[in-house]
Amino acid sequence: MIREEEEEQKMGLLSKKDSDEHGYGWSPLDTLAEAACFIAGQKTKEEILVPPKKRFSNFNFLNDMSAGPSNMSTTPKEENGLIIRGEEEVSHCPIEQVTNLLEEYLILNYPKKLRSSCKSITIFGQNLSYAKKKRASFSNMVSGLNVKKDIKMKKRRVVVAAKNKGKKVKFDNDLPPPNLPEEFKSLIGNMNGTNVQRLVHKSLFESDIKSQQCRLLLPRQQTKSTNFLEPHEKNMLRNYGFLTVPLIDPKLKQQEINLGLWNPNKAKEFYVLKSPWKRIVSEHGLDVDDVVELWSFRVNHNNNEINGGYDNGGQLHFALVLVGDAIKKGSDKEGTTSSANDEATPVHNSNPGARTPTSSSSSSSLCYIRACAGKTKRRVGRGRRSNPDDNHATLTALNSKGRFPRKSLGQHYMLDSEINEQLTAAANVGEGDVGLEIGPGTGSLTNVLISAGAFVLAIEKDPHMATLVSERFAETERFKVLKEDFVKCHIHSHMSSLLGSIEQSGANSRYTKVVANIPFNISTNVVKQLLPMGDIFSDVVLLLQEETALRLVESSLRTSEYRPINILVNFYSDPEFIIKVPRTNFFPQPNVDAAVVKFKLKQPAHYPPVSSTKSFFSMVNSAFNGKRKMLRRSLQHICTPLEIENALGNVGRPSTSRPEELSMDDFVKLHNLIVKV
DNA sequence: CATAGTATTCAGGCGAGGTA
DNA sequence: TACCTCGCCTGAATACTATG
C-alpha cells in the first residue's frame, strides 16, 4: 500500500471497506448527489434533480435556481449543473459553510482516489461576490489536506502557469502578418502551387514537443478561419480520422505527414499533425517556445488529368516554416542558412513549365485518399457501374472494425476494384470454378470471385478480418473462411474437404484456381508452396511486388537475378507477367509497385522428367549455394569432378560451367546424368 | 460601461491499443 | 514487456455576453 493511503487510514479517512464499497460502479454524479444530500440535510439522493450529463467536471451547486438569485446576471444553463432545489437549509446556507460541509462530507466518505475524480466544483451562493472569490477547484481544496500527490500536482501547475505566463495563445487575430520565406515561395512556385495560405502561427508547447505525445495541435481558432480542406477531405477525415498530406519541411525536404482530426463530428474538432511529427521535432531540434508556421497550398490546380477528374482544387500540401529563433536553431542543426524576411505574396504558377524533382516525387506519392478517390470518380464518369468495393467501401469496412492495416502482417488493401477484376479475369475464373484466396482482407477480391460464379475458400490469418469477411458473405454458400496462416496450414486437406462438400451439394467444379493479393514479405514462400500443387490447382494468379514478379518471370541466364526459384517456377509452371499495378492502388501505400503474375501450373505428368524432384531441387540448391563456384566443385558431394565434367559435356556445356549458365532443361539433363552415374 | 457569470480554448494528462 | 502512438478528457486561462 502506498504511503499516502497508509497515512489516510491512520487519520481514519480511508478504510479498505471504503475502497471496496466505492471502487466499482461509483460515479462522480453519485458522489455529488450524496454530498448535496449531506449539505441539504434531509433529502435523499433521488429527490435531487440530476440532469443527464456526460461531463462531470463542472457541477454547479446552485441554491434554488427556480427562484433565481436577484443579482445573477446570466442564467446558468441547467445542463451544466447539478441543481439542488428548494431546501431552506441550502438556500440560506452561507457559502463558506457549504464549502466546508462539502469538503467534510467528501473526506469522510470517499477515499482519496475518488475525491480526486471530482476536482472542480464551482459553488454559487446568494452572496455571489463571495462565491467568486471562493471559486476554487475542488482539487485545490483537497490539496490542502497534506496529501503529497496533490501538493505536487499543485506545484507542477504553478510551474506550468508561470512558464506560460504572457504567451498564452491569443484567441483573437493578433498574429504577425503572414511572411513566407523566399525559398519556400520559390519551391512552391516550381511545384505550380496555388492557394498558398498560412494555417497556423504557433509557439511550441511542451505537449507539442514531448516524445510521448508525438503531435502538433493546430489551434482551432486559426484553422477554422482558413477553410483549408475541401468537403471530400473533411469527410474522409471525419470518417477515417486522418489524411496523409505531402509536407515540405523546414529543410525544404519533402515528406508525408498525417493530418488527424480529434473529436470528429463534435462541436469542438481539432486538427493535429501526427506521424512523423516526432521525427521532424528531433531532426530540427525544435523545443518549447520555438515558433512555427504551417502553410497550406494546392498542387495541380484545375488539372483533371492528374487529379483523376475528382476535383479542381488540386492536391493539398503543407509547408512547415520556422520563425524567429527557431530558424537559427533549425539551420544550425542542418548547417545551412535561410532567410525569412520577405513579404508574403501569393504564388501563382510562377514557373508553369518547371517541375522540380521534389514536385515529381510528390505526384508519385499522392496521398492515398486523393489518389484513390480520383480513380473512383473517373470510373463513374465513364458510366461504369458503381462497385461496392471501391476505396471508400474498403476503408469503411476497415473502419467498421476499428482496424488499421498491420505492418506486422504486411497488410496492404487493394482499393481499386478494377484490379480485382483483372486478377479474376487473368485466372479466367468462371461458373463452377473453385477459388482459393489467401488473405481476403475486406473481401473486395472475394466478392469479384463469387460474382464470377466461383466457390471461394479464403484463408485469413488476421482473426478480425476473418470475422469481417465471414460476416460479409454470411448469406452465400459459395464462401468459406479459415482462420489460419497459409504458410503453416495443410492446404491439400482443406481443398479436398471443400471439393468433397461441393460435389455432395450436386455442383460440378471445373477447375481450382488460386487468386490472391498476398503480403509481399511472404510472396516467395507462398509461390514455393503453391506451384508444386499442379494436382489440385490449374492456375495461380498473384499480386506480387513488381521486382519479385519480374525476377520470377523474366530472369534470364547469366544474370545476378537468376536463382533456384527460377528453376522451380519453370519446373512447375509457365509464368506470365500480366500487368503492373501502381502502389497508389493500395492502402496503406507500400514503398514499391506491384504486378499481377499468372502461373499456369503443369500437371504432375507433364513435369520435366526427373527421377526424383527432391534430389533434383537438392542438386539445384547445392549448385547455387556456391554461385561463383564451378559446378564440378560445388556438386562434388554428389559425384566426382570428372563425372560432372563429362555430364556437362553431354548436356552441351563447358566443363567449367557455373550454375547461372544452365537453364532448367540443362539442370534436368545434368541431374539425370549424375543420377545415372 | 462595469460587472459577473457562462462559454470557449487549448496545453497537458493519461489510459488504451498497437508494435517491436 | 517496454515503448510508441493516438485521442479523449480535464481544468486554468481567456473571451464572450447579458444585465443594470
XYZ file of C-alpha atoms (C1' of nucleotides) in Angstrom:
717
model
C 0.000 0.000 0.000
C 1.321 3.397 -0.813
C 2.331 5.694 1.984
C -0.354 8.266 1.305
C -3.068 5.725 1.787
C -1.460 4.463 4.990
C -1.496 7.972 6.343
C -5.086 8.412 5.408
C -6.031 5.186 7.148
C -4.286 6.348 10.293
C -6.287 9.538 10.105
C -9.418 7.431 9.808
C -10.202 8.906 6.434
C -9.911 5.751 4.437
C -10.590 2.141 5.015
C -10.294 -0.845 2.772
C -14.020 -1.246 3.092
C -14.497 2.242 1.649
C -12.324 1.425 -1.221
C -14.175 -1.791 -1.994
C -17.515 -0.232 -1.485
C -16.909 2.671 -3.796
C -14.331 1.261 -6.116
C -16.790 -0.219 -8.522
C -19.879 1.261 -10.067
C -19.200 4.609 -8.498
C -19.737 7.792 -10.443
C -18.897 11.409 -9.667
C -22.542 12.192 -10.128
C -23.428 9.850 -7.265
C -20.869 11.487 -5.069
C -22.159 14.929 -5.790
C -25.737 13.896 -5.293
C -24.864 12.323 -1.973
C -22.794 15.303 -0.947
C -25.688 17.543 -1.839
C -27.955 15.395 0.331
C -25.498 15.762 3.141
C -25.393 19.503 2.779
C -29.103 19.831 2.310
C -29.638 17.766 5.395
C -32.702 15.696 4.933
C -33.050 14.995 1.253
C -32.372 11.674 -0.320
C -30.428 11.388 -3.491
C -33.465 10.521 -5.584
C -35.150 13.765 -4.702
C -32.415 15.857 -6.185
C -32.610 16.852 -9.798
C -29.737 15.240 -11.664
C -29.611 16.459 -15.243
C -28.326 13.978 -17.820
C -24.754 14.844 -18.485
C -21.660 13.169 -19.757
C -19.115 15.524 -18.403
C -18.909 15.702 -14.634
C -16.184 18.202 -14.067
C -18.147 21.410 -13.806
C -21.049 20.790 -11.473
C -22.511 23.947 -10.183
C -24.173 23.825 -6.830
C -26.902 26.375 -7.159
C -29.237 27.161 -4.411
C -32.823 27.301 -5.507
C -32.288 28.351 -9.063
C -36.001 28.123 -9.704
C -36.338 31.404 -7.861
C -33.189 32.804 -9.394
C -30.786 34.904 -7.391
C -31.563 38.524 -7.908
C -28.053 39.547 -8.734
C -27.225 36.708 -11.104
C -26.739 38.399 -14.427
C -26.631 35.379 -16.690
C -28.902 32.449 -16.173
C -26.795 29.312 -15.947
C -27.867 26.532 -18.206
C -29.417 23.644 -16.397
C -27.394 21.007 -18.247
C -24.214 22.446 -16.823
C -25.028 21.781 -13.280
C -26.345 19.685 -10.517
C -29.087 21.785 -9.063
C -30.263 21.492 -5.520
C -33.696 22.919 -5.361
C -35.794 24.488 -2.763
C -34.378 23.258 0.511
C -34.289 26.018 3.057
C -31.136 24.788 4.693
C -29.260 25.113 1.438
C -30.644 28.259 0.016
C -29.799 30.118 3.161
C -26.612 28.323 3.933
C -23.622 30.707 3.909
C -21.344 29.827 1.082
C -18.325 29.147 3.302
C -20.438 26.695 5.204
C -21.442 24.909 2.009
C -17.791 24.653 1.055
C -16.809 23.323 4.432
C -19.662 20.870 4.561
C -18.889 19.578 1.130
C -15.248 19.129 1.953
C -16.065 17.434 5.226
C -18.513 15.085 3.573
C -16.158 14.008 0.830
C -13.236 13.481 3.162
C -15.328 11.368 5.475
C -16.982 9.310 2.831
C -14.623 8.854 -0.043
C -11.072 7.603 -0.439
C -8.624 9.957 -1.995
C -8.725 8.254 -5.360
C -12.380 9.018 -5.689
C -12.145 12.509 -4.296
C -9.615 13.380 -6.914
C -12.136 12.482 -9.568
C -14.434 15.340 -8.640
C -11.949 18.101 -8.788
C -13.837 21.068 -9.978
C -16.917 22.074 -8.103
C -17.959 25.619 -8.625
C -20.074 26.862 -5.819
C -22.527 29.665 -6.126
C -24.331 31.131 -3.235
C -26.581 34.000 -2.537
C -23.556 36.063 -1.787
C -22.145 35.805 -5.277
C -19.260 38.158 -4.823
C -18.032 35.931 -2.064
C -18.706 32.897 -4.234
C -16.471 34.236 -6.934
C -13.600 34.795 -4.562
C -14.163 31.341 -3.227
C -14.304 29.856 -6.702
C -11.621 27.301 -6.472
C -11.312 23.878 -7.928
C -12.037 21.075 -5.550
C -8.594 19.651 -6.205
C -7.191 22.780 -4.579
C -9.498 22.313 -1.639
C -8.316 18.753 -1.282
C -4.705 19.676 -1.831
C -4.746 21.436 1.484
C -5.030 18.061 3.224
C -1.321 17.293 3.364
C -1.639 14.788 0.595
C 1.692 14.640 -1.129
C 0.473 13.907 -4.601
C -1.929 16.781 -4.646
C 0.679 19.221 -3.423
C 2.960 18.012 -6.133
C 0.229 18.470 -8.707
C -0.405 21.975 -7.457
C 3.265 22.850 -7.651
C 3.507 21.491 -11.141
C 0.532 23.509 -12.234
C 2.065 26.646 -10.756
C 5.249 25.970 -12.676
C 3.377 25.432 -15.887
C 1.330 28.544 -15.343
C 4.463 30.596 -14.696
C 6.108 29.229 -17.795
C 3.163 30.058 -19.951
C 2.604 33.471 -18.469
C 2.366 36.089 -21.135
C 2.386 33.705 -24.037
C -0.989 32.134 -23.768
C -2.353 31.619 -27.207
C -4.398 34.582 -28.231
C -7.905 33.815 -29.350
C -8.175 36.911 -31.479
C -6.352 37.637 -34.714
C -3.428 39.303 -33.074
C -0.847 37.407 -35.108
C 2.110 38.704 -37.057
C 1.410 39.202 -40.778
C 1.955 36.147 -42.996
C 5.533 36.043 -44.156
C 6.513 33.061 -46.280
C 10.303 32.734 -46.747
C 11.601 33.228 -50.265
C 12.933 29.678 -50.638
C 9.509 28.275 -49.848
C 7.883 30.664 -52.318
C 10.296 29.584 -54.959
C 9.813 25.872 -54.321
C 6.041 26.142 -54.166
C 6.159 28.200 -57.351
C 8.141 25.477 -59.067
C 5.507 22.994 -57.993
C 2.821 25.211 -59.549
C 1.394 25.658 -56.068
C -1.725 27.754 -55.653
C -3.960 28.902 -52.804
C -0.977 29.426 -50.557
C -2.141 30.395 -47.094
C -0.884 30.350 -43.560
C -2.905 27.977 -41.422
C -1.221 28.322 -38.093
C 1.314 30.527 -36.340
C 2.190 28.981 -33.036
C 4.731 28.855 -30.239
C 5.503 25.270 -29.430
C 4.404 23.983 -26.063
C 5.600 21.032 -24.053
C 2.824 18.867 -25.376
C 3.965 19.625 -28.937
C 7.493 18.516 -28.130
C 7.074 15.675 -25.657
C 8.097 12.393 -27.167
C 5.158 10.574 -25.595
C 2.666 12.780 -27.321
C 4.060 12.882 -30.856
C 1.729 15.512 -32.200
C 1.286 19.167 -33.016
C -2.032 20.598 -32.001
C -3.243 23.181 -34.508
C -5.160 25.949 -32.697
C -8.770 25.664 -33.725
C -9.326 29.379 -33.912
C -6.710 29.672 -36.604
C -7.580 26.617 -38.660
C -11.307 27.179 -38.648
C -10.966 30.587 -40.285
C -8.846 29.299 -43.171
C -11.174 26.683 -44.631
C -8.162 24.835 -45.996
C -9.882 21.494 -46.565
C -12.221 20.610 -49.366
C -15.519 18.948 -48.445
C -14.425 15.463 -49.506
C -11.232 15.822 -47.455
C -13.248 16.829 -44.419
C -15.477 13.823 -44.936
C -12.525 11.491 -45.187
C -11.039 12.985 -42.042
C -14.298 12.604 -40.167
C -14.771 9.058 -41.366
C -11.231 7.754 -41.058
C -9.563 10.105 -38.630
C -6.532 11.054 -40.703
C -5.331 12.199 -44.079
C -1.819 11.787 -45.442
C -0.541 15.059 -46.848
C 2.792 15.842 -48.565
C 4.776 18.262 -46.429
C 7.740 20.498 -47.211
C 9.730 20.529 -44.001
C 11.909 23.456 -42.831
C 14.880 21.988 -44.707
C 12.773 22.050 -47.898
C 12.781 18.290 -47.868
C 9.554 16.686 -48.957
C 7.915 14.012 -46.865
C 4.441 12.978 -45.901
C 2.660 13.749 -42.688
C -0.620 12.566 -41.249
C -3.200 15.210 -40.527
C -5.505 13.999 -37.796
C -8.849 15.136 -36.515
C -9.828 14.933 -32.883
C -13.383 14.887 -31.652
C -14.694 14.293 -35.158
C -18.305 15.270 -35.731
C -18.420 17.075 -32.418
C -18.669 20.781 -31.905
C -15.010 21.052 -30.972
C -12.987 19.433 -33.695
C -9.234 19.862 -33.533
C -6.698 19.304 -36.251
C -3.380 17.752 -35.263
C -0.244 16.819 -37.143
C 0.737 13.272 -36.310
C 3.436 10.920 -37.576
C 6.170 11.717 -38.383
C 5.895 14.931 -36.350
C 8.127 13.467 -33.652
C 10.886 12.872 -36.193
C 10.562 16.423 -37.516
C 10.917 17.755 -33.970
C 14.121 15.813 -33.407
C 15.573 16.464 -36.865
C 15.164 20.216 -36.480
C 15.939 20.390 -32.790
C 12.613 22.042 -32.040
C 11.900 22.999 -28.475
C 9.384 24.732 -26.254
C 8.891 28.408 -27.255
C 10.086 27.891 -30.811
C 7.670 29.469 -33.227
C 6.484 27.549 -36.247
C 4.052 28.258 -39.030
C 2.105 25.736 -41.018
C 1.189 26.786 -44.552
C -1.088 25.004 -46.965
C -1.200 25.114 -50.731
C -2.624 23.180 -53.631
C -0.771 21.483 -56.456
C -2.176 20.573 -59.868
C -4.968 23.053 -59.559
C -7.505 22.523 -62.379
C -5.506 19.621 -63.723
C -8.128 16.965 -64.195
C -5.702 14.577 -65.815
C -3.577 14.366 -62.715
C -6.359 14.701 -60.203
C -8.261 11.914 -61.806
C -11.063 14.335 -62.546
C -12.064 14.257 -58.919
C -11.994 17.940 -58.253
C -10.424 21.112 -59.436
C -8.872 22.199 -56.200
C -5.603 20.311 -56.576
C -3.824 18.167 -54.060
C -3.389 19.555 -50.572
C 0.221 20.168 -49.500
C 1.700 21.613 -46.318
C 4.837 23.613 -45.685
C 6.329 23.866 -42.212
C 8.215 27.109 -41.643
C 10.374 28.008 -38.662
C 10.065 31.572 -37.434
C 12.422 33.753 -35.387
C 14.978 31.922 -33.240
C 13.701 28.597 -34.437
C 15.120 29.383 -37.898
C 18.597 29.764 -36.484
C 18.219 26.590 -34.485
C 16.960 24.690 -37.491
C 19.741 25.941 -39.709
C 22.377 25.271 -37.027
C 21.171 21.718 -36.914
C 21.427 21.495 -40.685
C 24.483 23.665 -41.204
C 22.741 25.905 -43.717
C 21.154 29.308 -43.535
C 17.796 30.551 -44.530
C 16.073 33.890 -44.659
C 12.539 34.744 -43.821
C 12.280 38.451 -44.242
C 10.245 38.871 -47.353
C 6.658 39.947 -47.593
C 4.309 37.094 -48.185
C 2.970 37.110 -51.703
C 0.660 34.667 -53.377
C 2.430 32.136 -55.547
C 0.619 31.586 -58.783
C 2.273 29.411 -61.359
C 5.379 31.490 -61.345
C 7.112 28.831 -63.379
C 4.427 26.770 -65.009
C 6.692 24.636 -67.121
C 9.121 23.624 -64.458
C 8.692 20.672 -62.175
C 11.392 20.060 -59.676
C 12.409 16.568 -58.661
C 10.648 17.268 -55.396
C 7.410 18.002 -57.092
C 7.564 14.965 -59.275
C 8.200 12.804 -56.267
C 5.168 14.426 -54.790
C 2.945 13.317 -57.595
C 4.236 9.795 -57.341
C 3.405 9.709 -53.683
C -0.006 11.233 -53.701
C -1.894 10.883 -50.503
C -3.916 7.732 -50.650
C -7.232 9.381 -50.349
C -6.759 11.646 -53.295
C -5.110 9.077 -55.481
C -7.828 6.562 -54.988
C -10.738 8.929 -54.774
C -9.695 10.233 -58.181
C -9.919 6.801 -59.721
C -13.340 6.136 -58.315
C -14.709 9.340 -59.689
C -13.167 8.765 -63.086
C -14.833 5.414 -63.429
C -18.177 6.842 -62.517
C -17.580 9.492 -65.123
C -17.143 6.834 -67.753
C -20.500 5.459 -66.858
C -19.275 2.200 -65.376
C -21.368 0.527 -62.759
C -20.599 1.640 -59.231
C -18.740 -1.035 -57.343
C -19.361 -1.921 -53.709
C -15.615 -2.424 -53.272
C -14.246 0.925 -54.233
C -11.766 2.670 -51.997
C -14.481 4.169 -49.851
C -16.091 0.809 -49.140
C -12.745 -0.767 -48.321
C -11.857 1.969 -45.882
C -15.327 1.947 -44.402
C -15.084 -1.793 -43.868
C -11.775 -1.379 -42.073
C -13.185 1.470 -40.060
C -16.237 -0.538 -39.071
C -13.957 -2.980 -37.277
C -11.758 -0.224 -35.923
C -8.901 -1.778 -37.874
C -5.791 -0.179 -39.172
C -3.637 -2.234 -41.531
C -0.981 -4.052 -39.533
C 2.557 -3.739 -40.684
C 3.475 -6.981 -38.959
C 1.031 -8.824 -41.219
C 2.119 -6.953 -44.326
C -1.424 -5.753 -44.847
C -1.934 -3.516 -47.867
C -5.537 -3.395 -49.026
C -6.455 -3.080 -52.684
C -8.566 -0.002 -53.222
C -9.242 -0.411 -56.925
C -11.886 -2.977 -57.744
C -10.815 -2.856 -61.400
C -7.536 -4.556 -60.430
C -9.521 -7.261 -58.639
C -11.478 -7.831 -61.826
C -8.256 -8.088 -63.800
C -6.913 -10.652 -61.319
C -10.078 -12.682 -61.722
C -10.006 -12.348 -65.478
C -6.350 -13.417 -65.608
C -7.280 -16.656 -63.851
C -10.262 -16.988 -66.177
C -12.495 -17.729 -63.212
C -15.930 -18.828 -64.318
C -19.104 -20.540 -63.161
C -18.373 -23.641 -61.096
C -14.689 -22.948 -60.542
C -13.219 -23.270 -57.084
C -11.050 -20.389 -55.959
C -8.564 -20.268 -53.150
C -7.937 -16.771 -51.823
C -5.101 -16.056 -49.443
C -5.745 -13.094 -47.168
C -9.178 -11.851 -48.301
C -8.920 -8.694 -46.164
C -12.169 -6.786 -46.536
C -13.399 -9.219 -49.164
C -13.159 -6.993 -52.208
C -11.485 -9.654 -54.342
C -13.661 -12.364 -52.802
C -16.721 -10.502 -53.958
C -15.488 -10.423 -57.553
C -14.668 -14.147 -57.444
C -18.082 -15.046 -56.063
C -19.758 -12.786 -58.605
C -17.897 -14.662 -61.317
C -19.601 -17.827 -60.122
C -16.784 -19.415 -58.143
C -16.813 -21.244 -54.827
C -14.239 -19.475 -52.660
C -12.120 -20.833 -49.850
C -10.378 -17.969 -48.080
C -7.520 -18.303 -45.643
C -7.097 -15.320 -43.350
C -4.501 -15.061 -40.598
C -5.927 -11.906 -39.004
C -8.923 -13.050 -36.902
C -10.552 -9.603 -37.070
C -10.523 -9.588 -40.845
C -11.650 -13.213 -40.935
C -14.685 -12.218 -38.877
C -15.328 -9.219 -41.066
C -15.252 -11.220 -44.279
C -17.291 -14.110 -42.895
C -19.973 -11.639 -41.765
C -19.923 -10.015 -45.173
C -20.520 -13.262 -47.053
C -22.662 -14.985 -44.422
C -25.528 -15.118 -46.904
C -23.772 -17.104 -49.591
C -22.989 -20.809 -49.530
C -20.204 -20.250 -52.033
C -17.834 -18.943 -49.407
C -15.827 -20.434 -46.573
C -13.127 -18.781 -44.496
C -10.405 -20.443 -42.434
C -8.677 -18.503 -39.670
C -5.219 -19.874 -40.380
C -1.783 -18.882 -41.525
C -1.495 -20.081 -45.114
C 2.224 -20.766 -44.776
C 1.536 -23.233 -41.963
C -1.757 -24.827 -42.940
C -2.398 -28.105 -44.789
C -3.913 -26.765 -47.926
C -4.293 -30.172 -49.570
C -6.651 -31.456 -46.903
C -8.673 -28.220 -46.823
C -9.122 -28.267 -50.586
C -10.069 -31.955 -50.555
C -12.780 -31.409 -47.970
C -14.100 -28.344 -49.829
C -14.210 -30.203 -53.137
C -15.956 -33.085 -51.393
C -18.647 -30.844 -49.963
C -19.150 -29.121 -53.320
C -19.650 -32.471 -55.039
C -22.075 -33.533 -52.334
C -24.111 -30.418 -52.987
C -24.511 -31.602 -56.533
C -22.400 -28.930 -58.165
C -19.615 -29.782 -60.552
C -16.371 -27.994 -60.020
C -14.392 -27.397 -63.181
C -11.030 -26.061 -62.078
C -9.453 -24.984 -58.845
C -7.548 -21.762 -59.015
C -5.639 -19.522 -56.653
C -6.272 -15.797 -56.891
C -4.715 -13.660 -54.208
C -3.285 -10.350 -53.150
C -0.694 -11.599 -50.690
C 1.658 -9.720 -48.363
C 4.884 -9.004 -50.223
C 7.040 -10.350 -47.440
C 5.695 -13.891 -47.748
C 5.228 -13.955 -51.509
C 8.245 -16.142 -52.306
C 7.249 -18.690 -49.671
C 3.709 -18.768 -50.995
C 4.937 -19.260 -54.556
C 7.213 -22.124 -53.476
C 4.322 -23.716 -51.643
C 1.696 -23.305 -54.359
C 3.489 -24.118 -57.586
C 4.086 -27.825 -56.859
C 0.309 -28.249 -56.396
C -0.476 -28.866 -60.035
C -2.521 -31.866 -58.914
C -5.154 -29.620 -57.325
C -4.724 -26.187 -58.897
C -4.749 -25.278 -62.573
C -3.846 -21.591 -62.294
C -2.230 -19.382 -59.706
C -2.701 -15.630 -60.152
C -0.928 -13.489 -57.615
C -0.435 -9.832 -56.939
C 3.272 -9.586 -56.134
C 5.855 -6.908 -55.593
C 6.853 -5.791 -59.092
C 10.521 -6.664 -58.587
C 9.626 -10.142 -57.395
C 7.262 -10.589 -60.318
C 9.913 -9.606 -62.843
C 12.509 -11.815 -61.161
C 10.211 -14.829 -61.250
C 9.043 -14.339 -64.809
C 11.823 -12.692 -66.718
C 15.134 -13.556 -65.068
C 17.492 -14.755 -67.723
C 20.650 -16.794 -67.681
C 23.915 -15.226 -66.598
C 22.281 -12.509 -64.517
C 22.612 -11.987 -60.799
C 18.827 -12.363 -60.514
C 18.901 -15.943 -61.779
C 18.237 -18.172 -58.771
C 16.882 -21.610 -57.792
C 13.375 -20.085 -57.541
C 13.503 -19.516 -61.325
C 14.233 -23.192 -61.864
C 11.344 -24.064 -59.552
C 8.933 -21.682 -61.306
C 9.762 -23.076 -64.742
C 9.766 -26.650 -63.491
C 6.224 -26.483 -62.175
C 4.592 -23.784 -64.298
C 4.505 -21.453 -67.256
C 4.702 -17.954 -65.764
C 3.270 -14.875 -67.403
C 3.551 -11.211 -66.405
C 0.050 -9.716 -66.722
C 0.090 -6.047 -65.647
C 1.901 -3.615 -63.447
C -0.136 -2.200 -60.528
C 0.994 1.192 -59.202
C 1.482 1.440 -55.457
C -1.175 4.173 -55.253
C -3.835 1.490 -55.562
C -3.110 0.163 -52.083
C -3.928 1.331 -48.606
C -1.670 1.963 -46.885
C 0.550 2.770 -49.781
C 3.592 0.461 -49.900
C 7.006 1.730 -50.900
C 7.042 -0.351 -54.084
C 4.833 -1.004 -57.074
C 3.132 -4.340 -57.603
C 2.329 -6.569 -60.546
C -0.079 -9.333 -61.448
C 1.579 -12.610 -62.412
C -0.116 -15.719 -63.696
C 1.399 -19.175 -63.204
C -0.191 -21.793 -65.427
C 0.526 -24.915 -63.400
C 1.721 -28.079 -65.112
C 0.023 -31.347 -64.324
C 2.423 -33.696 -62.466
C 2.521 -35.912 -65.542
C 3.960 -33.000 -67.504
C 6.755 -32.109 -65.117
C 10.230 -32.374 -66.648
C 11.345 -35.992 -66.372
C 13.448 -36.354 -63.251
C 13.746 -39.491 -61.199
C 13.132 -37.570 -58.008
C 12.069 -33.930 -57.648
C 13.552 -33.929 -54.170
C 17.031 -34.899 -55.328
C 16.683 -32.585 -58.334
C 16.000 -29.455 -56.236
C 18.566 -30.544 -53.702
C 21.112 -30.578 -56.503
C 19.965 -27.181 -57.816
C 20.234 -25.640 -54.359
C 23.691 -27.106 -53.878
C 24.742 -25.679 -57.222
C 23.540 -22.175 -56.342
C 24.929 -22.310 -52.794
C 28.334 -21.809 -54.359
C 27.175 -19.452 -57.043
C 30.653 -18.329 -58.041
C 31.972 -21.860 -57.893
C 32.117 -24.142 -60.915
C 29.635 -26.985 -60.820
C 32.346 -29.621 -60.844
C 33.374 -28.211 -57.464
C 30.033 -27.347 -55.862
C 28.444 -30.712 -56.763
C 31.380 -32.917 -55.864
C 29.476 -34.223 -52.845
C 27.223 -35.981 -55.396
C 29.892 -37.421 -57.635
C 33.470 -36.846 -58.760
C 34.500 -33.704 -60.644
C 35.437 -35.799 -63.665
C 31.989 -37.349 -63.842
C 30.399 -33.909 -63.566
C 32.630 -32.565 -66.350
C 31.580 -35.467 -68.571
C 27.917 -34.912 -67.746
C 28.233 -31.204 -68.546
C 29.833 -32.194 -71.868
C 26.835 -34.422 -72.647
C 24.491 -31.525 -71.833
C 26.467 -29.384 -74.243
C 28.054 -27.161 -71.637
C 31.702 -26.480 -70.938
C 33.296 -28.348 -68.034
C 33.911 -25.027 -66.268
C 30.213 -24.084 -66.162
C 28.757 -22.178 -63.224
C 25.098 -22.576 -62.112
C 23.815 -19.320 -63.658
C 24.845 -20.618 -67.094
C 22.474 -23.615 -67.048
C 18.820 -23.453 -67.999
C 16.171 -25.526 -66.274
C 16.388 -28.129 -69.076
C 20.178 -28.281 -68.674
C 19.771 -28.921 -64.944
C 17.254 -31.664 -65.650
C 19.610 -33.389 -68.071
C 22.554 -32.933 -65.730
C 20.587 -34.376 -62.822
C 19.523 -37.378 -64.828
C 23.100 -37.998 -65.967
C 24.517 -37.676 -62.485
C 21.817 -39.918 -61.059
C 22.620 -42.480 -63.743
C 26.229 -42.321 -62.657
C -19.563 50.956 -19.313
C -18.672 47.904 -15.464
C -19.586 43.695 -13.655
C -20.033 38.955 -13.206
C -21.493 34.533 -14.906
C -21.043 31.453 -18.862
C -18.722 29.628 -22.827
C -14.683 28.591 -25.248
C -9.993 27.442 -25.956
C -6.129 24.603 -25.786
C -1.908 22.719 -23.008
C -1.170 18.935 -20.709
C -2.615 14.312 -18.523
C -3.250 9.805 -19.097
C -5.125 5.417 -20.464
C -5.750 2.264 -24.297
C -4.233 -0.157 -28.052
C -0.573 -1.293 -31.206
C 4.135 -2.622 -32.222
C 8.913 -4.117 -31.834
C 7.159 -6.336 -21.843
C 8.558 -1.847 -22.782
C 7.897 1.596 -25.733
C 5.243 4.198 -29.133
C 1.259 6.478 -30.827
C -3.200 8.085 -30.517
C -7.037 10.644 -28.945
C -10.300 11.717 -25.286
C -10.566 14.262 -21.040
C -9.549 17.883 -17.618
C -9.072 22.333 -15.949
C -6.846 27.008 -15.978
C -6.897 30.925 -18.728
C -9.317 33.778 -21.514
C -13.193 35.550 -24.407
C -17.907 36.446 -24.701
C -22.157 38.362 -23.306
C -26.313 39.613 -20.505
C -27.678 42.862 -17.316
C -28.306 47.067 -14.732
